[in-house]
Coordinates of N, CA, C and O in Angstrom, one line a residue:
A1 N -18.3 3.3 -1.4 CA -19.9 3.9 -0.7 C -20.6 4.1 0.2 O -21.4 4.7 -0.1
Y2 N -19.6 3.7 1.0 CA -19.7 4.4 2.6 C -19.9 5.6 2.7 O -20.4 6.5 2.9
L3 N -18.9 6.0 2.0 CA -18.7 7.6 2.2 C -19.6 8.4 1.6 O -20.1 10.0 2.0
A4 N -19.9 7.5 0.5 CA -20.9 8.3 -0.4 C -22.7 8.5 -0.2 O -23.0 9.0 0.1
S5 N -22.7 7.5 0.7 CA -23.7 7.4 1.8 C -24.1 8.8 2.9 O -24.5 9.0 3.1
R6 N -22.8 8.4 3.4 CA -23.1 9.2 4.3 C -22.7 11.2 4.3 O -23.5 12.0 5.1
V7 N -22.0 11.2 2.9 CA -22.9 12.7 2.1 C -23.5 12.8 1.6 O -24.7 14.1 2.4
A8 N -24.7 11.6 1.9 CA -26.6 11.6 1.3 C -26.9 11.8 2.4 O -28.4 11.5 2.4
G9 N -26.3 11.7 3.3 CA -27.4 11.8 4.9 C -27.2 10.3 5.8 O -28.2 11.0 6.8
A10 N -26.3 9.5 5.3 CA -27.0 8.1 6.3 C -26.0 8.1 7.2 O -25.8 8.7 7.4
G11 N -26.4 7.6 8.0 CA -26.2 7.8 10.0 C -24.5 6.4 9.9 O -24.2 5.8 8.6
P12 N -24.6 6.7 10.8 CA -22.9 6.1 11.3 C -23.1 4.3 10.9 O -23.8 4.0 11.1
F13 N -22.3 3.7 10.2 CA -21.5 2.6 10.5 C -22.5 1.6 11.2 O -21.9 2.2 12.8
N14 N -22.8 0.7 11.0 CA -23.3 0.2 12.3 C -23.1 -1.4 12.5 O -22.8 -2.7 11.1
R15 N -22.4 -1.8 12.9 CA -21.4 -3.2 12.5 C -22.8 -4.6 13.0 O -22.4 -5.4 12.9
G16 N -23.9 -4.2 12.9 CA -24.8 -4.8 13.4 C -25.0 -6.1 14.6 O -24.7 -5.4 15.5
Q17 N -25.3 -7.0 14.3 CA -24.7 -8.1 15.5 C -24.2 -9.2 16.0 O -24.7 -10.1 16.6
G18 N -22.9 -8.6 15.5 CA -22.2 -9.9 15.4 C -22.1 -9.9 17.3 O -21.3 -11.5 17.0
D19 N -22.3 -9.4 17.8 CA -21.9 -9.8 19.3 C -22.6 -10.1 20.0 O -22.9 -11.4 21.0
K20 N -24.0 -10.8 19.0 CA -25.2 -11.2 19.6 C -25.3 -13.1 18.9 O -26.6 -13.3 18.9
I21 N -25.0 -12.4 17.7 CA -24.7 -14.1 17.4 C -24.2 -15.1 18.6 O -22.7 -15.1 18.3
P22 N -24.9 -16.3 18.6 CA -24.2 -17.7 19.6 C -23.2 -18.2 19.1 O -23.2 -18.8 17.8
V23 N -22.2 -18.8 19.5 CA -20.9 -19.0 18.8 C -20.7 -20.4 19.4 O -21.2 -20.1 20.5
L24 N -20.7 -21.3 19.1 CA -20.5 -22.3 19.2 C -19.6 -23.0 20.1 O -18.6 -23.0 19.2
S25 N -20.0 -24.2 21.6 CA -17.9 -24.3 21.3 C -17.6 -25.3 20.4 O -18.4 -25.6 19.4
M26 N -16.3 -26.0 20.3 CA -15.6 -26.7 19.8 C -16.6 -28.3 19.8 O -16.5 -29.3 18.3
A27 N -17.0 -28.3 21.4 CA -17.6 -29.7 21.9 C -19.0 -29.4 20.4 O -19.0 -30.7 20.7
E28 N -19.5 -28.4 21.0 CA -20.8 -28.6 20.8 C -20.5 -28.9 18.9 O -21.8 -29.1 18.3
V29 N -19.8 -27.9 18.2 CA -19.7 -28.4 16.8 C -19.4 -29.8 16.5 O -19.9 -30.6 15.5
K30 N -18.6 -30.4 17.8 CA -18.2 -31.9 16.9 C -19.6 -32.2 17.1 O -20.2 -33.5 16.3
D31 N -20.8 -32.7 18.0 CA -21.6 -32.7 18.6 C -22.8 -32.6 17.2 O -23.1 -33.5 17.0
L32 N -22.8 -31.3 16.6 CA -23.3 -31.0 15.0 C -22.7 -31.9 14.3 O -23.6 -32.4 12.7
Q33 N -21.4 -31.6 13.7 CA -20.5 -32.3 13.5 C -21.3 -34.1 12.9 O -21.9 -34.6 12.0
T34 N -21.6 -34.9 14.1 CA -22.2 -35.9 14.6 C -23.2 -36.3 13.6 O -24.2 -37.0 13.1
L35 N -24.0 -34.9 14.2 CA -25.0 -35.2 13.9 C -25.7 -35.0 12.3 O -26.9 -35.6 11.3
L36 N -24.7 -34.5 11.8 CA -25.4 -33.6 10.5 C -25.1 -35.4 10.2 O -25.7 -35.8 8.2
N37 N -23.4 -35.7 9.8 CA -22.9 -37.4 9.4 C -24.1 -38.0 9.7 O -25.0 -39.0 8.4
A38 N -25.1 -37.9 10.6 CA -26.0 -39.8 11.2 C -27.1 -39.5 10.3 O -28.1 -40.0 9.8
R39 N -27.5 -38.3 10.1 CA -28.2 -38.0 9.0 C -27.7 -38.0 7.6 O -28.6 -36.8 6.0
G40 N -26.7 -38.4 7.1 CA -26.8 -39.2 5.8 C -25.4 -37.9 4.6 O -25.2 -38.2 3.9
H41 N -25.2 -36.8 5.2 CA -24.2 -35.8 5.6 C -23.3 -36.3 5.2 O -22.1 -36.6 6.0
H42 N -21.7 -36.1 4.6 CA -20.9 -36.0 4.7 C -20.0 -35.1 4.9 O -19.2 -34.5 4.0
V43 N -19.8 -35.2 6.0 CA -19.0 -33.8 6.8 C -17.3 -33.5 6.8 O -16.5 -32.7 7.8
G44 N -17.0 -34.9 6.7 CA -15.7 -34.6 7.0 C -15.6 -35.7 8.3 O -16.1 -36.0 8.9
R45 N -14.1 -35.6 8.2 CA -13.8 -36.0 9.9 C -14.1 -35.2 11.2 O -14.6 -33.6 11.3
V46 N -15.1 -35.5 12.4 CA -15.4 -35.0 13.1 C -14.4 -34.1 14.7 O -13.9 -35.4 14.7
D47 N -14.3 -33.1 13.6 CA -13.0 -32.4 14.8 C -13.4 -30.4 14.8 O -12.4 -30.3 16.1
G48 N -14.9 -30.8 14.7 CA -14.9 -29.6 15.9 C -14.8 -28.0 14.6 O -14.7 -27.1 15.3
I49 N -14.0 -27.9 13.3 CA -14.1 -27.3 13.5 C -15.0 -27.2 12.0 O -15.0 -27.9 11.0
V50 N -15.7 -26.0 11.7 CA -16.6 -26.1 10.0 C -15.9 -25.1 9.7 O -15.4 -24.5 9.0
G51 N -16.0 -26.4 8.6 CA -15.0 -26.4 6.9 C -16.4 -26.4 6.1 O -17.5 -26.3 5.9
A52 N -16.2 -26.4 5.0 CA -16.8 -26.1 4.0 C -17.9 -27.7 3.7 O -19.2 -26.8 3.4
A53 N -17.5 -28.3 4.0 CA -18.3 -29.5 4.0 C -20.0 -29.2 4.7 O -20.5 -29.4 4.7
T54 N -19.0 -29.1 6.2 CA -19.7 -28.4 7.2 C -20.8 -27.8 6.6 O -22.0 -27.6 7.2
R55 N -20.2 -26.4 6.2 CA -21.4 -25.5 5.9 C -22.6 -25.7 5.1 O -23.3 -25.6 5.6
Q56 N -22.0 -26.7 3.9 CA -22.9 -27.3 3.0 C -24.0 -28.3 3.9 O -24.8 -27.6 3.5
A57 N -23.5 -28.7 4.4 CA -24.8 -29.9 5.5 C -25.8 -29.0 6.3 O -26.2 -29.2 6.0
I58 N -25.1 -27.8 6.6 CA -25.9 -27.0 7.6 C -26.8 -26.2 6.4 O -28.2 -26.6 6.5
K59 N -26.4 -25.9 6.0 CA -27.5 -25.0 5.4 C -28.7 -26.1 4.2 O -29.9 -25.1 4.2
V60 N -28.0 -27.2 3.8 CA -28.6 -27.7 3.3 C -30.1 -28.1 4.8 O -31.1 -28.6 4.3
E61 N -29.5 -28.7 5.5 CA -30.4 -28.3 7.2 C -31.4 -27.9 7.4 O -32.1 -27.4 7.5
Q62 N -30.5 -26.8 7.3 CA -31.0 -25.2 7.2 C -32.6 -24.6 6.6 O -33.6 -24.5 6.5
M63 N -31.9 -25.1 5.5 CA -33.2 -25.7 4.6 C -34.7 -25.9 4.3 O -35.6 -26.3 4.4
R64 N -33.9 -27.9 4.8 CA -35.1 -28.7 5.4 C -36.0 -28.3 6.2 O -37.4 -28.3 5.9
L65 N -35.6 -27.4 7.6 CA -36.0 -27.3 8.5 C -36.5 -25.7 8.4 O -37.7 -25.3 9.5
G66 N -36.6 -24.8 7.3 CA -37.1 -23.5 7.5 C -36.4 -22.7 8.2 O -37.7 -21.3 8.8
L67 N -35.0 -22.5 8.8 CA -34.4 -21.4 9.3 C -33.9 -20.8 8.0 O -33.3 -21.4 6.5
P68 N -33.1 -19.8 9.2 CA -32.3 -18.9 7.8 C -31.4 -19.4 7.4 O -30.4 -20.2 8.1
A69 N -31.5 -19.6 5.8 CA -30.0 -21.0 5.3 C -28.9 -19.5 5.4 O -28.7 -19.4 3.8
D70 N -27.9 -20.0 5.8 CA -27.1 -18.9 6.2 C -25.8 -19.1 6.1 O -25.1 -19.3 6.8
S71 N -25.4 -20.6 6.9 CA -24.7 -22.6 6.7 C -24.0 -21.1 7.8 O -23.0 -21.8 8.0
Y72 N -24.4 -20.9 9.3 CA -24.2 -20.6 10.7 C -24.4 -21.2 11.6 O -25.4 -21.8 11.5
P73 N -23.6 -22.6 11.6 CA -23.6 -23.0 13.3 C -24.9 -22.5 14.4 O -23.8 -21.5 15.0
T74 N -25.5 -22.9 14.4 CA -26.6 -22.2 15.5 C -27.1 -22.9 16.7 O -27.3 -23.9 16.4
P75 N -27.2 -22.9 18.2 CA -27.7 -23.5 19.3 C -29.6 -24.5 18.5 O -29.6 -25.4 19.2
V76 N -29.9 -23.9 18.0 CA -31.2 -24.0 17.1 C -31.5 -24.8 16.6 O -32.2 -25.8 16.2
L77 N -30.2 -24.9 15.6 CA -29.7 -25.3 14.4 C -30.1 -27.0 15.4 O -30.1 -28.0 14.7
V78 N -29.0 -27.0 17.1 CA -28.9 -28.1 16.7 C -29.8 -29.1 17.5 O -29.8 -30.0 17.9
A79 N -30.4 -27.8 18.3 CA -31.4 -28.4 19.2 C -32.8 -29.2 18.4 O -33.4 -30.4 18.3
A80 N -32.8 -28.7 16.7 CA -33.5 -29.1 16.3 C -33.1 -30.7 15.5 O -33.8 -31.4 15.1
L81 N -31.9 -31.0 15.2 CA -31.2 -32.1 15.1 C -31.4 -32.8 16.2 O -31.6 -34.1 15.3
R82 N -31.3 -32.3 16.8 CA -31.4 -33.4 17.8 C -32.5 -33.8 18.4 O -33.1 -35.1 19.3
A83 N -33.7 -32.9 18.1 CA -34.9 -33.7 18.3 C -35.8 -34.9 17.1 O -36.6 -34.9 17.0
G84 N -34.6 -34.6 16.3 CA -34.9 -35.3 15.2 C -36.4 -34.5 14.5 O -36.3 -35.5 13.4
R85 N -36.2 -33.6 14.2 CA -36.8 -32.6 13.5 C -36.4 -33.0 11.5 O -35.3 -33.7 11.1

């Protein structure tokens, strides 16, 4: 599909904003998991690893807060949960 797009005149592949997406540290993920558990989500053990249960809880909270529901942990989400929103 990429080759066909290039033949049709599309520009070179763009890697997007991958280097601009903020990455949470393990301590920040643990904090997020604690906040999610406190809101009634069951993310499992607070271990700093973003697994399936953590991603599902993130998505639910993102939808509730009107944030992009991409299941990706962000500082914006952590700040909103800390603020009690």
